[in-house]
mmCIF file with all atom_site columns, C-alpha atoms and ligand atoms in Angstrom:
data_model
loop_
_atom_site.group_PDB
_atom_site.id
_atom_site.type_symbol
_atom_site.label_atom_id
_atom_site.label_alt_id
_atom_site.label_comp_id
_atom_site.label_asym_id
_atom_site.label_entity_id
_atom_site.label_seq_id
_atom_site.pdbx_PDB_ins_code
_atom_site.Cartn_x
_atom_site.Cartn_y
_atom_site.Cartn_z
_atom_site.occupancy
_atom_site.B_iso_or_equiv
_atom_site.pdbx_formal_charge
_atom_site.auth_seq_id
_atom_site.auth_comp_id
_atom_site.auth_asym_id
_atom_site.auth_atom_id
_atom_site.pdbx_PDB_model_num
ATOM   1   C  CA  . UNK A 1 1   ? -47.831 -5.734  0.107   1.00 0.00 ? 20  UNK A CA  1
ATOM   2   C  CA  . UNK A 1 2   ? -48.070 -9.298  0.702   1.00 0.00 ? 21  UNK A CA  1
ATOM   3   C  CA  . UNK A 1 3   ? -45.906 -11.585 2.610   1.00 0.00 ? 22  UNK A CA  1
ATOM   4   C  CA  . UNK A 1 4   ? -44.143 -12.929 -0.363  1.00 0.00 ? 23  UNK A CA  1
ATOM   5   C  CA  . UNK A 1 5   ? -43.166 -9.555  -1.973  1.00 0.00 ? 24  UNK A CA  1
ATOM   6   C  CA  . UNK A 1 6   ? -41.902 -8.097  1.064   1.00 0.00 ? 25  UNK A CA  1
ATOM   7   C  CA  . UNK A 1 7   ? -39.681 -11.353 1.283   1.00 0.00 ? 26  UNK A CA  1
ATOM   8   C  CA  . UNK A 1 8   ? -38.541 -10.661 -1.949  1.00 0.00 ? 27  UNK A CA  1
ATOM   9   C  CA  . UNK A 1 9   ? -37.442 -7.052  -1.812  1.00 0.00 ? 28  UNK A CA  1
ATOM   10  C  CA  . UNK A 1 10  ? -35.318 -8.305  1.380   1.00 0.00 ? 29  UNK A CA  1
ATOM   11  C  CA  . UNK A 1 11  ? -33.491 -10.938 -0.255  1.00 0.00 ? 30  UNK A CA  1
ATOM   12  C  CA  . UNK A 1 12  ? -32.611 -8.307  -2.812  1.00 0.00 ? 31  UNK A CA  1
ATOM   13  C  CA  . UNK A 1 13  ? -31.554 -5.678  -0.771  1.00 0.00 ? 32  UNK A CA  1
ATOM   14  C  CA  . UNK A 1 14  ? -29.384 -8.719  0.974   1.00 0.00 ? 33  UNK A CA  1
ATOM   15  C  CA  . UNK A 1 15  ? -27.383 -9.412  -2.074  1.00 0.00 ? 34  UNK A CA  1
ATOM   16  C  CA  . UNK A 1 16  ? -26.533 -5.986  -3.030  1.00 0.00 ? 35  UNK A CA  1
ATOM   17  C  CA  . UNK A 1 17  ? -25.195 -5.334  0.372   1.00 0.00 ? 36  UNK A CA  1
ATOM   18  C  CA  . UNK A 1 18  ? -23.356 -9.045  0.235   1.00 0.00 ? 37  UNK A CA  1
ATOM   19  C  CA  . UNK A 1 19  ? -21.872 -7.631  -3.361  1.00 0.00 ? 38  UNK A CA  1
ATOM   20  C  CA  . UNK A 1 20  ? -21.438 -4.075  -1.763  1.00 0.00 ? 39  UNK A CA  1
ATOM   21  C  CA  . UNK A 1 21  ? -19.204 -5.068  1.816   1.00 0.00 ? 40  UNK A CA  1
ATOM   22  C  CA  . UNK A 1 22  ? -16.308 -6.702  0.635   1.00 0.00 ? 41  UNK A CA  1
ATOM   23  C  CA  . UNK A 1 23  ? -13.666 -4.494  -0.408  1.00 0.00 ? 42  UNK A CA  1
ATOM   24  C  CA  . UNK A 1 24  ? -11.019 -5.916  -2.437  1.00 0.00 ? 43  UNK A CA  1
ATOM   25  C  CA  . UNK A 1 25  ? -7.248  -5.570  -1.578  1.00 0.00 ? 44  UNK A CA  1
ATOM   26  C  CA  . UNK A 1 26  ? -5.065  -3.594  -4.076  1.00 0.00 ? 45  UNK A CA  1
ATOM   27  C  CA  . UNK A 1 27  ? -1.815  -3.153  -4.670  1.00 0.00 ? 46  UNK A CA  1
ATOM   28  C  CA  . UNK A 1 28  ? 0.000   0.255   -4.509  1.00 0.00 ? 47  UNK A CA  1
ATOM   29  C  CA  . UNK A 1 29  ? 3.232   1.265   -6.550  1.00 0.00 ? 48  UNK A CA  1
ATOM   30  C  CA  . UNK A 1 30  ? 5.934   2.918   -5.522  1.00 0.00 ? 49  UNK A CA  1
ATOM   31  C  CA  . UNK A 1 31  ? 8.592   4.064   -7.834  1.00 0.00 ? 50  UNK A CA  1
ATOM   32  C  CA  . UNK A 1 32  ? 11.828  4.877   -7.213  1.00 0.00 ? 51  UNK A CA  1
ATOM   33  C  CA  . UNK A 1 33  ? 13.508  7.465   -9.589  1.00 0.00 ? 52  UNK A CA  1
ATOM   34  C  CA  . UNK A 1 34  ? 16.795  9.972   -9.161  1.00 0.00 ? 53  UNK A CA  1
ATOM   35  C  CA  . UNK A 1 35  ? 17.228  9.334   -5.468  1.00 0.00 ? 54  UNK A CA  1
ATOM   36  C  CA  . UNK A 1 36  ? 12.949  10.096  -4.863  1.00 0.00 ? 55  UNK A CA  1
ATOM   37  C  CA  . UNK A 1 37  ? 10.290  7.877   -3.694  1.00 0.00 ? 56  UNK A CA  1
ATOM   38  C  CA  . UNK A 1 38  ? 6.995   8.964   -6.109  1.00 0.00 ? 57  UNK A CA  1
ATOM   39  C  CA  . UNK A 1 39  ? 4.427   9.591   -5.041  1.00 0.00 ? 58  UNK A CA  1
ATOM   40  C  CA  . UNK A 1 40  ? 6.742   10.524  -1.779  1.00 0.00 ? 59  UNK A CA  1
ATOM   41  C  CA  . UNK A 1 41  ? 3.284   10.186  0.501   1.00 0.00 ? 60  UNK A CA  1
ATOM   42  C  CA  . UNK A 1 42  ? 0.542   7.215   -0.657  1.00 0.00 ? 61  UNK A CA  1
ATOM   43  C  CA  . UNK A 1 43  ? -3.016  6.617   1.621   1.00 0.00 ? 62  UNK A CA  1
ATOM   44  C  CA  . UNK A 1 44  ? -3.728  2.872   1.374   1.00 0.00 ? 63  UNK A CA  1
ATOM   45  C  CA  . UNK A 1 45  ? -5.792  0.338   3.695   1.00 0.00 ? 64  UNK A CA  1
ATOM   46  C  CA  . UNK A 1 46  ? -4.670  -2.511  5.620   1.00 0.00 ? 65  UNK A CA  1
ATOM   47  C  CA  . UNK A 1 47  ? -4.339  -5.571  3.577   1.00 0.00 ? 66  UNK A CA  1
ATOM   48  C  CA  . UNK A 1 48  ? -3.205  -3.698  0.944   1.00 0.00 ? 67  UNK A CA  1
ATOM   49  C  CA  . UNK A 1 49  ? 0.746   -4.767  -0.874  1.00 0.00 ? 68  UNK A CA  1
ATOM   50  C  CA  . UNK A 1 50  ? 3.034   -2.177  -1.707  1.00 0.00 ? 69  UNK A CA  1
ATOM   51  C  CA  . UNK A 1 51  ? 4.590   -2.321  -4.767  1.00 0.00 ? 70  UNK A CA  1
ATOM   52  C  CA  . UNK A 1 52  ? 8.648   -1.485  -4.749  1.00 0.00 ? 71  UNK A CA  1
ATOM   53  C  CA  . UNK A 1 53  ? 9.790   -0.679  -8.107  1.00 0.00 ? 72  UNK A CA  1
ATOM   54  C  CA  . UNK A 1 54  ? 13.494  0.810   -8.278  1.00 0.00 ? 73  UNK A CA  1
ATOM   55  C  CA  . UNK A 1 55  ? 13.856  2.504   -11.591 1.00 0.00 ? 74  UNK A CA  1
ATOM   56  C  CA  . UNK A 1 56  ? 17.495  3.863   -10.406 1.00 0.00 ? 75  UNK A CA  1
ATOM   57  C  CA  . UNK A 1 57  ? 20.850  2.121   -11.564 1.00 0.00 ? 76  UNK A CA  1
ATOM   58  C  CA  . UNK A 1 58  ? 21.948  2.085   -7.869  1.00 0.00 ? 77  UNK A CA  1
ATOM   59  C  CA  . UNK A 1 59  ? 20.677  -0.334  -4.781  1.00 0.00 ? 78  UNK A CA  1
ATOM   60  C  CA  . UNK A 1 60  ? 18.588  1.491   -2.245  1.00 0.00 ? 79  UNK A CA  1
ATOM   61  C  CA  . UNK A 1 61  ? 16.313  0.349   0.579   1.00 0.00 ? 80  UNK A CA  1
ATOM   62  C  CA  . UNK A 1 62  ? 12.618  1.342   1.590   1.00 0.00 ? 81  UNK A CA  1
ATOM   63  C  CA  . UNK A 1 63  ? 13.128  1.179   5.618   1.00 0.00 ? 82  UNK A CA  1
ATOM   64  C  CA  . UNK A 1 64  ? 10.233  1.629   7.909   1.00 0.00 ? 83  UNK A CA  1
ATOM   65  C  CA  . UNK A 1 65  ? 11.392  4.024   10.891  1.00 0.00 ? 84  UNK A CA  1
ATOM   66  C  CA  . UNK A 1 66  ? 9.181   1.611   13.246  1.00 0.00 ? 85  UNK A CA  1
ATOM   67  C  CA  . UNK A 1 67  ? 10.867  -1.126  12.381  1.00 0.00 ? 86  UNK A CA  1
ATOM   68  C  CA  . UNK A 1 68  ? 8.100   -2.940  10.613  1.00 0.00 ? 87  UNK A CA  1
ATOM   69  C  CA  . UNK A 1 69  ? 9.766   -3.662  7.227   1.00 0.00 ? 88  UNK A CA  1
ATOM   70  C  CA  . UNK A 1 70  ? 12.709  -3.783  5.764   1.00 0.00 ? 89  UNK A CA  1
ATOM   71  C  CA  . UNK A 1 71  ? 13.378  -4.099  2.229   1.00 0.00 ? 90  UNK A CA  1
ATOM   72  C  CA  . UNK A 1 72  ? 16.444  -3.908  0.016   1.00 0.00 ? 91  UNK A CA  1
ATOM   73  C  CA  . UNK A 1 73  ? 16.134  -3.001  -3.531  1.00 0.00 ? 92  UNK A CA  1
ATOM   74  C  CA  . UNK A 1 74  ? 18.717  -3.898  -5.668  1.00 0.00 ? 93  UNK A CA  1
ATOM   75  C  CA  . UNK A 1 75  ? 18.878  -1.837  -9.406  1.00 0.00 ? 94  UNK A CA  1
ATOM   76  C  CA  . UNK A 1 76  ? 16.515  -2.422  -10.940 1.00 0.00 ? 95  UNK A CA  1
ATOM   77  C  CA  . UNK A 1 77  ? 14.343  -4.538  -8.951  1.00 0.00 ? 96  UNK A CA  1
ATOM   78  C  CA  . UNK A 1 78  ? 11.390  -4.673  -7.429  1.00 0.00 ? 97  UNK A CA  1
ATOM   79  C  CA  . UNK A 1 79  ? 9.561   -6.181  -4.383  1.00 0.00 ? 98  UNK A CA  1
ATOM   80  C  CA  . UNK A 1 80  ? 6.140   -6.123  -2.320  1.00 0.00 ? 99  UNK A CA  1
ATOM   81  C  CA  . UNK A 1 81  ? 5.215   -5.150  1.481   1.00 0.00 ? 100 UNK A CA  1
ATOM   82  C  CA  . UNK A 1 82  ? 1.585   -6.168  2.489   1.00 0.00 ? 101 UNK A CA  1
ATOM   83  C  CA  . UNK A 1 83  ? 0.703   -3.581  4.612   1.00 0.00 ? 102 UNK A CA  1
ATOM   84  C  CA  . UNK A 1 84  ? -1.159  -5.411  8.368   1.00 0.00 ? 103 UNK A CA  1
ATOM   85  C  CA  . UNK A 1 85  ? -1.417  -2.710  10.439  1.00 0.00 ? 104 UNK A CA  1
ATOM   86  C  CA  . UNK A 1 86  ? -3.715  0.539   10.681  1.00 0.00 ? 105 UNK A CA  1
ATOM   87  C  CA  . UNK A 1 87  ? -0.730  3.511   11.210  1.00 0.00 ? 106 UNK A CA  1
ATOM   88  C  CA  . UNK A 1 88  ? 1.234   6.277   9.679   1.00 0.00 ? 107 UNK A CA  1
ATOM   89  C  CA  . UNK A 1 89  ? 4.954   4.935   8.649   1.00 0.00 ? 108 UNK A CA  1
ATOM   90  C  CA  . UNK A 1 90  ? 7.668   7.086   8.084   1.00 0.00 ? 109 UNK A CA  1
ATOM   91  C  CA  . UNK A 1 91  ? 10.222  5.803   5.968   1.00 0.00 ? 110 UNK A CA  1
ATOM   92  C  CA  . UNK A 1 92  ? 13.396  6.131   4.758   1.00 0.00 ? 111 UNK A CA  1
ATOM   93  C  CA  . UNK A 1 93  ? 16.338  4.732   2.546   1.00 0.00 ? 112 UNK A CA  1
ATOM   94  C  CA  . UNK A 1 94  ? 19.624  3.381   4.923   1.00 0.00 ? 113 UNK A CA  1
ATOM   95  C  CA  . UNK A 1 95  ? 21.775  4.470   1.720   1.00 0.00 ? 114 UNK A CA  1
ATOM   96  C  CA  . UNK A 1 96  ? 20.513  7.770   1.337   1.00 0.00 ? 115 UNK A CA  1
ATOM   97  C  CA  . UNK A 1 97  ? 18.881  9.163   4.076   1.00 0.00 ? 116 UNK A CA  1
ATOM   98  C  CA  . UNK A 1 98  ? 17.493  12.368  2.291   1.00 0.00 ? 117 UNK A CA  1
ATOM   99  C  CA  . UNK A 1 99  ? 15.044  9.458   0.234   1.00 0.00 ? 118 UNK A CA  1
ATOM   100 C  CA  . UNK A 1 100 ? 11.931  9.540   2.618   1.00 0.00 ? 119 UNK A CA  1
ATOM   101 C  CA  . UNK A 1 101 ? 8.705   8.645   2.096   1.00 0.00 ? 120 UNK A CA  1
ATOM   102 C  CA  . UNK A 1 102 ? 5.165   8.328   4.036   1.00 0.00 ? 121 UNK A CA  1
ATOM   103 C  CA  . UNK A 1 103 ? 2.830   5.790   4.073   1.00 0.00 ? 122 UNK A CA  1
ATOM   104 C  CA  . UNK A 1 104 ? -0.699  5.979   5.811   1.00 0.00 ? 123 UNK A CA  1
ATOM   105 C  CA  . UNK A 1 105 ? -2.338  2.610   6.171   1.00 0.00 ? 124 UNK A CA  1
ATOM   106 C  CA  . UNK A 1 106 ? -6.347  3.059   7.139   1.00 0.00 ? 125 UNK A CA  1
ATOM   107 C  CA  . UNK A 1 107 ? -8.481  0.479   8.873   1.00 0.00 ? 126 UNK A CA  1
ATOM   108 C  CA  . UNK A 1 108 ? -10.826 -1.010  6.157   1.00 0.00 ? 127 UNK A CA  1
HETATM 109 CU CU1 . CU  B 2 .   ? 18.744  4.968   -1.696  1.00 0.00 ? 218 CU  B CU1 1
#
């Protein structure tokens, strides 16, 4: 192989890897429906926004148990959490404290 092929199949395998590395952030929805948060456990990775959607005809809240978000729904509505940090949160709804939900955020 001469110098100048070799060089070649390099800068190729560069690019693919260039096109291959970064992975894109996406965003995650979470419905609430009759008092449930579906799907009631959701694997995502950090950088990643959830997506609130409240289907229901009554307020409710999506309340991390560590205290990392907050977020009031109102009918109806919906809102978006980016999720920063690697972690398992529990969470719950401060109106209905049966409504919980789990979400696992993985380091990219
Ligand atoms: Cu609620």
């Amino acid at each position: 192989m001469s110098m100048k092929k070799s060089h070649f199949v390099l800068a190729g395998a560069a690019l693919v890897l260039a096109y291959a590395a970064p992975v894109s952030a996406e965003t995650i929805q979470i419905k609430i429906d009759k008092l449930k948060f579906s799907p009631e456990q959701v694997t995502v990775h950090v950088g990643d926004t959830i997506e609130w959607v409240n289907a229901d005809f009554i307020a409710h809240t999506a309340t991390a148990r560590n205290k990392a978000w907050d977020v009031m729904l109102a009918k109806g509505k919906s809102a978006t959490t980016a999720m920063t940090k690697a972690g398992a949160i529990d969470y719950y709804c401060r109106f209905h404290p049966n409504m919980v939900g789990k979400i696992i955020v993985q380091d990219t």
